[in-house]
CSV table of C-alpha atoms in Angstrom, one decimal:
chain,number,residue,atom,x,y,z
K,1,SER,CA,46.4,102.7,187.0
K,2,ARG,CA,43.7,100.6,185.5
K,3,ASP,CA,40.5,99.5,187.4
K,4,MET,CA,41.3,95.8,188.3
K,5,GLY,CA,37.5,94.9,187.6
K,6,ALA,CA,37.6,96.5,184.1
K,7,LEU,CA,38.1,94.2,181.2
K,8,PRO,CA,41.5,94.5,179.5
K,9,THR,CA,41.7,96.2,176.2
K,10,ALA,CA,42.6,94.4,172.9
K,11,GLU,CA,46.1,96.2,173.2
K,12,GLU,CA,46.7,94.7,176.8
K,13,ILE,CA,45.7,91.2,175.8
K,14,LEU,CA,47.8,91.2,172.6
K,15,ALA,CA,50.8,92.7,174.7
K,16,ALA,CA,50.4,90.0,177.4
K,17,VAL,CA,50.1,87.2,174.7
K,18,ALA,CA,53.1,88.5,172.9
K,19,ASP,CA,55.1,88.8,176.1
K,20,TRP,CA,54.2,85.2,177.1
K,21,LEU,CA,55.1,83.8,173.9
K,22,ASP,CA,58.4,85.6,173.8
K,23,THR,CA,59.1,84.4,177.5
K,24,HIS,CA,58.0,80.8,176.9
K,25,ALA,CA,59.5,80.1,173.5
K,26,LYS,CA,62.9,79.7,174.8
K,27,PRO,CA,62.7,76.1,175.9
K,28,LEU,CA,60.8,74.8,172.7
K,29,SER,CA,62.5,73.1,169.7
K,30,ARG,CA,64.3,75.3,167.5
K,31,SER,CA,61.5,75.1,165.1
K,32,ASP,CA,58.5,75.7,167.7
K,33,ALA,CA,60.6,78.6,169.1
K,34,TYR,CA,61.0,80.2,165.7
K,35,ALA,CA,57.1,79.8,165.0
K,36,ALA,CA,56.4,81.3,168.6
K,37,ARG,CA,58.7,84.2,167.7
K,38,VAL,CA,57.0,84.7,164.4
K,39,ALA,CA,53.6,84.5,166.1
K,40,ALA,CA,54.7,87.0,168.9
K,41,ASN,CA,56.0,89.5,166.1
K,42,ALA,CA,52.7,89.3,164.4
K,43,LEU,CA,50.8,90.1,167.6
K,44,ALA,CA,53.0,93.1,168.0
K,45,ILE,CA,52.3,94.4,164.6
K,46,VAL,CA,48.7,94.1,165.0
K,47,ARG,CA,48.9,95.9,168.3
K,48,ARG,CA,50.8,98.6,166.8
K,49,GLU,CA,48.2,98.8,164.1
K,50,LEU,CA,45.4,99.3,166.9
K,51,THR,CA,47.6,102.0,168.3
K,52,LEU,CA,49.0,103.7,165.2
K,53,GLY,CA,47.1,102.7,162.3
K,54,ALA,CA,44.1,105.2,162.6
K,55,ALA,CA,46.1,108.2,163.0
K,56,ALA,CA,48.5,107.1,160.3
K,57,GLU,CA,45.6,106.6,157.9
K,58,ALA,CA,43.8,109.9,158.7
K,59,GLU,CA,47.3,111.5,158.0
K,60,GLU,CA,47.9,109.6,154.7
K,61,VAL,CA,44.1,110.7,153.6
K,62,ALA,CA,44.7,114.3,154.4
K,63,GLY,CA,47.9,114.3,152.3
K,64,LEU,CA,46.3,112.6,149.5
K,65,ARG,CA,43.4,115.2,149.6
K,66,ARG,CA,46.0,118.0,149.5
K,67,ILE,CA,47.8,116.7,146.6
K,68,LEU,CA,45.0,115.3,144.6
K,69,ARG,CA,42.5,118.3,145.5
K,70,ARG,CA,39.9,115.4,145.8
K,71,ASP,CA,37.7,113.7,148.5
K,72,GLY,CA,37.3,109.8,148.9
K,73,THR,CA,38.7,106.9,151.1
K,74,LEU,CA,42.3,105.9,151.4
K,75,ALA,CA,41.8,103.2,148.7
K,76,GLU,CA,39.8,105.6,146.4
K,77,LEU,CA,42.5,108.4,146.9
K,78,ASN,CA,45.5,105.9,146.3
K,79,ALA,CA,44.1,104.5,143.4
K,80,LEU,CA,43.4,108.2,141.8
K,81,LEU,CA,47.3,109.0,142.7
K,82,CYS,CA,48.3,105.8,140.8
K,83,ALA,CA,46.2,106.6,137.8
K,84,ALA,CA,47.7,110.2,137.8
K,85,LEU,CA,51.4,108.9,138.4
K,86,ARG,CA,50.5,106.7,135.4
K,87,ASP,CA,49.3,109.2,133.0
K,88,GLY,CA,52.0,111.7,133.9
K,89,SER,CA,49.4,114.6,135.4
K,90,ILE,CA,51.4,114.1,138.9
K,91,ASP,CA,55.2,113.4,139.1
K,92,GLU,CA,57.8,113.7,141.6
K,93,ARG,CA,57.7,117.5,141.0
K,94,THR,CA,54.1,117.8,142.4
K,95,ASP,CA,54.0,119.9,145.5
K,96,GLY,CA,54.1,117.9,148.6
K,97,LEU,CA,54.1,114.4,146.7
K,98,MET,CA,57.5,113.3,147.7
K,99,ALA,CA,57.1,114.5,151.4
K,100,HIS,CA,53.8,112.8,151.5
K,101,LEU,CA,55.3,109.4,150.2
K,102,ARG,CA,58.2,109.5,152.8
K,103,ASN,CA,55.7,110.1,155.5
K,104,SER,CA,53.4,107.3,154.7
K,105,ALA,CA,56.4,105.0,154.1
K,106,ARG,CA,57.7,106.1,157.6
K,107,SER,CA,54.2,105.5,159.2
K,108,ARG,CA,53.8,102.1,157.9
K,109,ILE,CA,57.5,101.1,158.8
K,110,ALA,CA,56.5,102.3,162.6
K,111,ILE,CA,54.0,99.8,162.5
K,112,ASP,CA,55.4,96.9,160.6
K,113,GLN,CA,59.3,97.1,161.5
K,114,PRO,CA,59.7,99.8,164.1
K,115,ASN,CA,63.3,98.7,164.6
K,116,TYR,CA,64.1,99.5,161.0
K,117,ARG,CA,66.5,102.1,160.6
K,118,SER,CA,66.3,104.1,157.3
C-alpha cells in the first residue's frame, strides 16, 4: 500500500485519468465519446511506455550489439542495421537477426497494442 502523503507517480496519474475518461465518456455525444476513448487509449500507451519502454529498449540495444558487434545508441544501431541490410552484409540468415526482430516487434506491440493477437 502506498503512503497516502506521498505524491502519486506518473503511472498512477495516467491510470486515473484514463479510467476517468473511459468511465465518463459514455454520456457524451458520439464524437466526444470517441475522442475521449482515443485520449484514454493514448494515455494508456504512454503509461505502458513508462513501465515497459526502458526494458524493451535495453533488450533491443543488447540484441543489436550482439548482431552488429558494435556499440551505440538504439538509433545509431538501428541505422547501422538498416545499412547492413541494404548492402547485404546482413540478411535473414545472420545468426540471431530474425529472433531479434520478432522480439523487438513483440515488445513494441506490448506497448502500443497489448490486446493484439499475432
